[in-house]
Short mmCIF file of C-alpha atoms and ligand atoms in Angstrom, two decimals:
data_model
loop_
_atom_site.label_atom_id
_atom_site.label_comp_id
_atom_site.label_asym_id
_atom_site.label_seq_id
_atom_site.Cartn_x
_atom_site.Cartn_y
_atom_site.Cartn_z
CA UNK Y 1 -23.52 -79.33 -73.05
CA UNK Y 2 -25.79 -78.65 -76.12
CA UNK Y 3 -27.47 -82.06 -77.25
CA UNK Y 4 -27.11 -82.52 -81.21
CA UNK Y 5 -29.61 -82.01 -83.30
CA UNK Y 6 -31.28 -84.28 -85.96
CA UNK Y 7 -31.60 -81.15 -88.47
CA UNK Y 8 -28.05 -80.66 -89.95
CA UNK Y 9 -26.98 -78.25 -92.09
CA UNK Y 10 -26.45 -78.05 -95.86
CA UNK Y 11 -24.14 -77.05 -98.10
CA UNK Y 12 -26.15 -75.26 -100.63
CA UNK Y 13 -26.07 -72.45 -98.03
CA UNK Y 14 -23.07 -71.93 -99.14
CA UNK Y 15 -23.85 -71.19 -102.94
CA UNK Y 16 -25.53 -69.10 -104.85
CA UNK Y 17 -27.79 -71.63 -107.02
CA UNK Y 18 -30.25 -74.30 -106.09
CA UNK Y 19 -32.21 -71.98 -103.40
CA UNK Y 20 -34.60 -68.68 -102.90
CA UNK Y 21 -32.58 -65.67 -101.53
CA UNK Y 22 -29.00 -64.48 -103.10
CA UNK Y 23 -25.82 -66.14 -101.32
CA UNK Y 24 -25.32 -64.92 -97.68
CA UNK Y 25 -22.31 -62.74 -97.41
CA UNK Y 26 -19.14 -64.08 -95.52
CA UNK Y 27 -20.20 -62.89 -92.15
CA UNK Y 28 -23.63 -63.85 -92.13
CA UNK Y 29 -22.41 -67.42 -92.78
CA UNK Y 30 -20.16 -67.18 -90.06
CA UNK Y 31 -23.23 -66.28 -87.83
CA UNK Y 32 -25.11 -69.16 -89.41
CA UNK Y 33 -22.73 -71.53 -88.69
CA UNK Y 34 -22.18 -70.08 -85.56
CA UNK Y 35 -25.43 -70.58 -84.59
CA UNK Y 36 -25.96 -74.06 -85.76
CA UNK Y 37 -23.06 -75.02 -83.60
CA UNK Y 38 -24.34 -73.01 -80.55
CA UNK Y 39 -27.37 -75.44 -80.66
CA UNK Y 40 -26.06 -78.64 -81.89
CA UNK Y 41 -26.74 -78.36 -85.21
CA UNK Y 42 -23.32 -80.59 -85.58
CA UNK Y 43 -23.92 -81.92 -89.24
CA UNK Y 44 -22.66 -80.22 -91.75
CA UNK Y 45 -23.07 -81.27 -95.02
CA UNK Y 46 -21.02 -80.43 -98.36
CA UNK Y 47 -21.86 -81.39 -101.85
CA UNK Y 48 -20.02 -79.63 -104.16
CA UNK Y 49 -16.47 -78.34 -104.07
CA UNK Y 50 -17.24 -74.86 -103.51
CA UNK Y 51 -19.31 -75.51 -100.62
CA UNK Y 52 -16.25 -77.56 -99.01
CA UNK Y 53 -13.89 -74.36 -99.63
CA UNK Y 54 -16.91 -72.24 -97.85
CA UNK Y 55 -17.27 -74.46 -95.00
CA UNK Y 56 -13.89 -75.07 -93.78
CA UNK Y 57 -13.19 -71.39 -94.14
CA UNK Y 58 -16.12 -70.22 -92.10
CA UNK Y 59 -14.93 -73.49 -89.55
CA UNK Y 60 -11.06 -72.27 -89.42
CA UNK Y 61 -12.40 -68.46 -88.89
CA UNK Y 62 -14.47 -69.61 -86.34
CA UNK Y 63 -11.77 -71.62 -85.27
CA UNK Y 64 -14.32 -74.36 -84.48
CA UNK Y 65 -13.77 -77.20 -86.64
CA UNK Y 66 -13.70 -80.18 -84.08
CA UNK Y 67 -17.16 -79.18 -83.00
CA UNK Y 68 -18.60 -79.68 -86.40
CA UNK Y 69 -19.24 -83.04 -88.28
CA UNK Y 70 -18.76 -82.72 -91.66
CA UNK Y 71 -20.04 -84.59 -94.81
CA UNK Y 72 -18.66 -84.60 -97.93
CA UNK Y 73 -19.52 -85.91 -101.20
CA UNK Y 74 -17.35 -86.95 -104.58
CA UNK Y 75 -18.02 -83.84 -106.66
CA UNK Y 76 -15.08 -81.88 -107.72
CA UNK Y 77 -13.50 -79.18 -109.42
CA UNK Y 78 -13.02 -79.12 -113.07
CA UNK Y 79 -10.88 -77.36 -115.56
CA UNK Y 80 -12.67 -74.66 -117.18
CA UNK Y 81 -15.73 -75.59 -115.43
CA UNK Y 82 -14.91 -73.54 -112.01
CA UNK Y 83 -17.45 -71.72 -111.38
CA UNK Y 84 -20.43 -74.20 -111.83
CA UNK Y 85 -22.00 -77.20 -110.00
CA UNK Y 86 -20.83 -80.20 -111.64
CA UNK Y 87 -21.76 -84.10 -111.59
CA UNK Y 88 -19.94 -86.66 -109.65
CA UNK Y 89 -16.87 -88.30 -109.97
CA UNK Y 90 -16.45 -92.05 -108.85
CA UNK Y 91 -13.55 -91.46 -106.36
CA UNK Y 92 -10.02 -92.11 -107.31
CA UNK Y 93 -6.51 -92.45 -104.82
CA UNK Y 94 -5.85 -88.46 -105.26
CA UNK Y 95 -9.26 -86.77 -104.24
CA UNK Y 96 -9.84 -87.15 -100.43
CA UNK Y 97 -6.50 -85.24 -100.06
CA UNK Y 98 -8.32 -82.28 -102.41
CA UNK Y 99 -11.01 -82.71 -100.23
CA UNK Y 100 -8.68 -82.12 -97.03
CA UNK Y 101 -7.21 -79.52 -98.34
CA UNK Y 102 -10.10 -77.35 -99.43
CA UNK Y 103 -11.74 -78.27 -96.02
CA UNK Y 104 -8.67 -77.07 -94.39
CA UNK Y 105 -9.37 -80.26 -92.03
CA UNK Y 106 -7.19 -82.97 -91.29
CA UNK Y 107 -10.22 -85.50 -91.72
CA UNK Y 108 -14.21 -85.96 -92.97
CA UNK Y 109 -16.25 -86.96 -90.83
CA UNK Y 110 -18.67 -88.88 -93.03
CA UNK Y 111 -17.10 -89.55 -96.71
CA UNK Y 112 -20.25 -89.45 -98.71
CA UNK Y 113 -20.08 -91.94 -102.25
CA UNK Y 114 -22.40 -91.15 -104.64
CA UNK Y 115 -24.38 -94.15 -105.74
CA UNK Y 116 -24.69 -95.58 -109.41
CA UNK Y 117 -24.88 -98.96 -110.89
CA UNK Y 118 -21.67 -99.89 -111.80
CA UNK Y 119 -20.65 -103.13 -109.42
CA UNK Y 120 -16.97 -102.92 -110.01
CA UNK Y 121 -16.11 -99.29 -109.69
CA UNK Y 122 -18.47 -98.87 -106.67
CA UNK Y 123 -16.31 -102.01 -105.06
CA UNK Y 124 -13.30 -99.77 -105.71
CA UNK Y 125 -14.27 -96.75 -104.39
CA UNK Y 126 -15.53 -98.85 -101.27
CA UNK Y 127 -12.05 -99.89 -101.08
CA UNK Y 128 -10.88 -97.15 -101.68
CA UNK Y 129 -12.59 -95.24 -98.99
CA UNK Y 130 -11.69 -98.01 -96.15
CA UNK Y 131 -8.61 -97.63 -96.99
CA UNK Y 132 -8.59 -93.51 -96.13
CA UNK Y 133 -10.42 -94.63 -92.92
CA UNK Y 134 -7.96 -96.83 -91.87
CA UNK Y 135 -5.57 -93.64 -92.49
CA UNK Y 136 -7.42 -91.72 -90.10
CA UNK Y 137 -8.58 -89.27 -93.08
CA UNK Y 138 -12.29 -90.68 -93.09
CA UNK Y 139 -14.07 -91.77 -90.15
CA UNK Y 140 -17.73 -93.36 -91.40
CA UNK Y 141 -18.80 -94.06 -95.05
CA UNK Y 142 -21.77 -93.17 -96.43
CA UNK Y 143 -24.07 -93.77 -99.85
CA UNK Y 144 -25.73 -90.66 -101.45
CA UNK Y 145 -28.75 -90.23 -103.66
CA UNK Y 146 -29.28 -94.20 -102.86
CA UNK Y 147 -32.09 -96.46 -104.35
CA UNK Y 148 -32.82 -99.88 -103.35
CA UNK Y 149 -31.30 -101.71 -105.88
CA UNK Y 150 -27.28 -100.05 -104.59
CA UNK Y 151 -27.95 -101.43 -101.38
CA UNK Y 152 -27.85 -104.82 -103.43
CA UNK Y 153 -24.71 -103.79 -104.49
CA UNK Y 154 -22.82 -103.85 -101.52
CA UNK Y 155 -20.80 -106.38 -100.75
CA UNK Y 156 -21.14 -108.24 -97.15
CA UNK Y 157 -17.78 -106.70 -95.70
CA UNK Y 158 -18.97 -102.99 -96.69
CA UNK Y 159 -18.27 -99.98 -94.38
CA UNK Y 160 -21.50 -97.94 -95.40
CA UNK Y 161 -23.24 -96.77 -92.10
CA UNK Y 162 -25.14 -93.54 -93.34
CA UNK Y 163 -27.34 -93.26 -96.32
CA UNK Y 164 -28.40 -90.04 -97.91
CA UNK Y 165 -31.46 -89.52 -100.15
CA UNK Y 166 -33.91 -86.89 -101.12
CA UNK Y 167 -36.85 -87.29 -98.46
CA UNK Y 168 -39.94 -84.78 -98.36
CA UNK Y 169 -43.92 -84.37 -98.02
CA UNK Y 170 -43.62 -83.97 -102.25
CA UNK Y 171 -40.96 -87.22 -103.00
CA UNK Y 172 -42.05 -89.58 -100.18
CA UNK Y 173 -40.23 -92.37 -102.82
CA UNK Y 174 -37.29 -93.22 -100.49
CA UNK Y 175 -39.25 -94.53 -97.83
CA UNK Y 176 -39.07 -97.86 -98.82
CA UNK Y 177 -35.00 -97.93 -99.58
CA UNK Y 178 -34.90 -95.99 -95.69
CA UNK Y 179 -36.95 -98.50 -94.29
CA UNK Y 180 -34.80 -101.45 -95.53
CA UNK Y 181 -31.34 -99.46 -94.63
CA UNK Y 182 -32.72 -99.01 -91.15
CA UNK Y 183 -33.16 -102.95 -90.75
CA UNK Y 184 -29.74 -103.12 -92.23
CA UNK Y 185 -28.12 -100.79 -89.39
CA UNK Y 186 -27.95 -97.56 -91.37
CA UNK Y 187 -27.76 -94.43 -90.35
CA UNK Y 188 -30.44 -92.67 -92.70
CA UNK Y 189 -30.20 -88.73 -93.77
CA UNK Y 190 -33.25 -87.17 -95.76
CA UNK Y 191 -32.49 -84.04 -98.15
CA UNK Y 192 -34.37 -81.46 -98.81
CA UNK Y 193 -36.69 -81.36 -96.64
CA UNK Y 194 -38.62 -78.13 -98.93
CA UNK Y 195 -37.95 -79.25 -102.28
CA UNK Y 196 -35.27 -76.50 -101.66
CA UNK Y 197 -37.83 -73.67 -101.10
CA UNK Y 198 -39.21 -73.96 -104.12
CA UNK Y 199 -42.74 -75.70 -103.28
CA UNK Y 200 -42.88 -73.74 -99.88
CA UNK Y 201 -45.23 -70.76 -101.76
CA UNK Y 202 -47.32 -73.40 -103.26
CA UNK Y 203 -48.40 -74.81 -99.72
CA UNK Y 204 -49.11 -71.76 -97.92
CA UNK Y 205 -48.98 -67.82 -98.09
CA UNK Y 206 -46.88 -67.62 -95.41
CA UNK Y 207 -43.91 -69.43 -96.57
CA UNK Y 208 -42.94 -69.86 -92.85
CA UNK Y 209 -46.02 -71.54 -91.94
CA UNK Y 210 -45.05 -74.34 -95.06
CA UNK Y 211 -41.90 -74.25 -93.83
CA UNK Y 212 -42.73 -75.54 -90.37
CA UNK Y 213 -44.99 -77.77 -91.56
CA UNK Y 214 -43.06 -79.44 -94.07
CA UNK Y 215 -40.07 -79.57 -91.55
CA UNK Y 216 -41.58 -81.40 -88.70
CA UNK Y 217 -43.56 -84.03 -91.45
CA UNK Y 218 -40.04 -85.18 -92.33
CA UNK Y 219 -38.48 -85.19 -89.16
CA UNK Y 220 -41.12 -87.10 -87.40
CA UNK Y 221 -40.96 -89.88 -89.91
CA UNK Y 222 -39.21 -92.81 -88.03
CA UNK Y 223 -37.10 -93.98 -90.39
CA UNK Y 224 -35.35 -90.67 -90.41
CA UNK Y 225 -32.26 -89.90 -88.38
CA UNK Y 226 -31.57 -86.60 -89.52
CA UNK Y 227 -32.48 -84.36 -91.32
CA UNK Y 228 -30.83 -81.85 -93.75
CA UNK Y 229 -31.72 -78.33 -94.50
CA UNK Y 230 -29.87 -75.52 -96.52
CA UNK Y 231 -30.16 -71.63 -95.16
CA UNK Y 232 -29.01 -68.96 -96.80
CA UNK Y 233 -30.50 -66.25 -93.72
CA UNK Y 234 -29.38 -66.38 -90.20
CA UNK Y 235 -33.22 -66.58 -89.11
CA UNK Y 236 -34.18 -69.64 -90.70
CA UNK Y 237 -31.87 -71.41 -88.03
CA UNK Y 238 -33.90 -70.42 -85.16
CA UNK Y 239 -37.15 -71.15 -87.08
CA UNK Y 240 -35.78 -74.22 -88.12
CA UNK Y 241 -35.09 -75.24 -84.62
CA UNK Y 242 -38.40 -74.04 -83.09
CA UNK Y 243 -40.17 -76.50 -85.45
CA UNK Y 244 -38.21 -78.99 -84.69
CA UNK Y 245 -38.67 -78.13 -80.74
CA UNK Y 246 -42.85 -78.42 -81.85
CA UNK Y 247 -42.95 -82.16 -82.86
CA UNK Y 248 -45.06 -84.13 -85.04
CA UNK Y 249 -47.79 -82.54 -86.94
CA UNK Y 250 -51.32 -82.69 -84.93
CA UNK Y 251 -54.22 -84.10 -87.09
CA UNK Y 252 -55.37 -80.96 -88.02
CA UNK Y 253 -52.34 -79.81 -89.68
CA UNK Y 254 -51.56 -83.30 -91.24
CA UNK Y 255 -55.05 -83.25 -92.76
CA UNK Y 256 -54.46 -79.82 -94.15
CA UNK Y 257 -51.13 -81.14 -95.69
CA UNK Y 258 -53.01 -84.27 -96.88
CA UNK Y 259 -55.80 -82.16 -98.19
CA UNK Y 260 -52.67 -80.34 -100.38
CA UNK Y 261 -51.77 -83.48 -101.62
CA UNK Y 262 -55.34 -84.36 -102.85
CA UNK Y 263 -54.97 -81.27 -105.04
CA UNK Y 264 -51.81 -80.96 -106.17
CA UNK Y 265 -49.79 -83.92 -106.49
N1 NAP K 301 -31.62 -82.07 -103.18
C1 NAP K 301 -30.67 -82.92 -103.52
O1 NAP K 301 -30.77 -83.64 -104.52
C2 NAP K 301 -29.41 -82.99 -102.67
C3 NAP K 301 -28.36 -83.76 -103.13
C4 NAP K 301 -27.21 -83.83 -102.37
C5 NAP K 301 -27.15 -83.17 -101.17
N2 NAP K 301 -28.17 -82.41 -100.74
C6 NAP K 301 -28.02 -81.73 -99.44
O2 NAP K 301 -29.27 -81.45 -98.85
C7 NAP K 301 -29.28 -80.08 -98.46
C8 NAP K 301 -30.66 -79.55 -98.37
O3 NAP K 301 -31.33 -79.66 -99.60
P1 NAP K 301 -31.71 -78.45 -100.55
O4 NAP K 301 -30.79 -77.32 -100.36
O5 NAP K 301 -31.83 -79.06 -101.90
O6 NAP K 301 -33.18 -78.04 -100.15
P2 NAP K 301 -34.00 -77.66 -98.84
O7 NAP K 301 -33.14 -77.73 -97.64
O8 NAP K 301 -35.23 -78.44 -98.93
O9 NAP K 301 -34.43 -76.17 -99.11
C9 NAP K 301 -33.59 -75.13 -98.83
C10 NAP K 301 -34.32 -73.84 -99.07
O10 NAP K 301 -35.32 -73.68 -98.10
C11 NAP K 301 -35.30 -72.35 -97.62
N3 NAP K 301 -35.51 -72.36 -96.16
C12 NAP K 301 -34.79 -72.99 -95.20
N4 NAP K 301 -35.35 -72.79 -93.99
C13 NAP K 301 -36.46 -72.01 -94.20
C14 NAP K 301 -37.45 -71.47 -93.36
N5 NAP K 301 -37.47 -71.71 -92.05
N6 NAP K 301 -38.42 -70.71 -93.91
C15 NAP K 301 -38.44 -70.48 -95.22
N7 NAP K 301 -37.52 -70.95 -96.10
C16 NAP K 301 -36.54 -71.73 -95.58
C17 NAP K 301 -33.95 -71.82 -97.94
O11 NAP K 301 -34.19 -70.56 -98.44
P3 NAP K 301 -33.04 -69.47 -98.50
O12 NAP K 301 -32.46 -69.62 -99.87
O13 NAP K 301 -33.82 -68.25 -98.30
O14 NAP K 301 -32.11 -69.78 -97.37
C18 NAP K 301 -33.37 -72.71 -98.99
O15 NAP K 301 -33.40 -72.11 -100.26
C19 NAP K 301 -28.37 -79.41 -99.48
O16 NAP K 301 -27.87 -78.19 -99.03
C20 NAP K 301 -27.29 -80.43 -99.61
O17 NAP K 301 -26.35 -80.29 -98.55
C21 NAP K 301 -29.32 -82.31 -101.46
#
């Protein structure tokens, strides 16, 4: 059996904004999939709707569903705003059953609640979302885009055990809020581990090179338990993997990275 991976898999794959290269066509995603689940690349996350309608039909083609884990987070459709990448919605009775449906699965693996400040509603949707676990149509809980102050928020009887943030070489600014859900138990799941692609030409010439760099900086962090990355090309899986198979960064290459820092940032 395949061990799983701590690189997962994101759902802006799936799209065609918010990366480099155009949307992969159906059967390329298949393969991508395919070969995330061939070596335990389990995670799968989803943020928007569309992505959740991609995913679980790539999973019910493949007719591999059960091997996946899949995330998903409260963004939905709206009238007259189909076809583009909306905010969040604080979650109401109605949507994990839209969710279900456009996942074409009979559960989510990790319900993902996008943070905010509001005390009340974010008790509700806690609620809310025990409640679907107790159904059997959730089984963890997770906070997204999370800054310290929301894990104040929590109340003691919570049923959070992932957290999700933005975590890379450029926006190191989670680390505290990581460290502090690590002490509290959590789970902890970086984003965007290249800024998605967009700062990989500014580190190196060989975009692969920044790539592998950038990847095994994050995932050698130890407050991080995964780590997710979106891929739009069937070969960034395998690179993907071999830097993760490489390790840490030696000194060399984390004094080169540190030098960039110096200069850029
Ligand atoms: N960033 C956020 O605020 C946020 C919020 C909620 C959820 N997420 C989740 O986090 C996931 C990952 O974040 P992200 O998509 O923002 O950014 P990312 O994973 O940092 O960057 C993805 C980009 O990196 C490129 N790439 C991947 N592997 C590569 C390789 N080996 N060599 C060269 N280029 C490579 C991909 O290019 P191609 O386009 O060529 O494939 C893709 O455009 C999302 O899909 C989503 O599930 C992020």
């Amino acid at each position: 059996m395949v061990s799983r991976s701590k690189l997962g898999l994101g759902g802006h794959s799936f799209i065609e904004p918010l990366g480099n290269d155009p949307k992969a066509p159906f059967d390329e995603q298949c393969d991508i999939v395919t070969s995330c689940l061939d070596h335990g690349i389990c995670l799968m996350d989803t943020t928007y709707y569309q992505e959740r309608i991609a995913l679980g039909t790539i999973l019910n083609k493949l007719q591999r569903r059960e091997e996946a884990r899949i995330m998903a987070w409260n963004f939905f459709k709206e009238r007259g705003k189909e076809a583009e990448l909306v905010g969040f919605t604080p979650y109401q009775s109605h949507h994990v059953d839209i969710m279900l449906s456009e996942l074409q699965s009979e559960y989510v693996d990790v319900l993902v609640i996008h943070s905010h400040n509001d005390k009340k509603k974010l008790r509700q949707e806690l609620e809310l979302a025990s409640q679907w676990r107790l159904e059997g149509k959730v089984k963890e809980i997770a906070l997204g885009m999370v800054r310290r102050e929301h894990l104040e928020l929590l109340p003691d009887n919570h049923p959070i055990s992932y957290i999700l943030a933005p975590y890379n070489f450029f926006n190191q600014s989670s680390a505290v809020v990581f460290a502090e859900a690590r002490e509290m138990g959590f789970k902890v799941c970086a984003l965007s581990p290249f800024v998605r692609g967009w700062k990989l030409r500014e580190i190196a010439d060989d975009p692969a090179y920044a790539a592998d760099i950038l990847l095994r900086w994050v995932a050698a962090q130890d407050v991080i338990d995964h780590v997710i990355v979106s891929m739009r090309r069937r070969e960034w899986v395998q690179a993907n993997l071999e830097s993760m198979a490489r390790g840490p960064l030696n000194s060399k290459e984390l004094l080169k990275l540190n030098k960039f820092r110096e200069v850029n940032l």
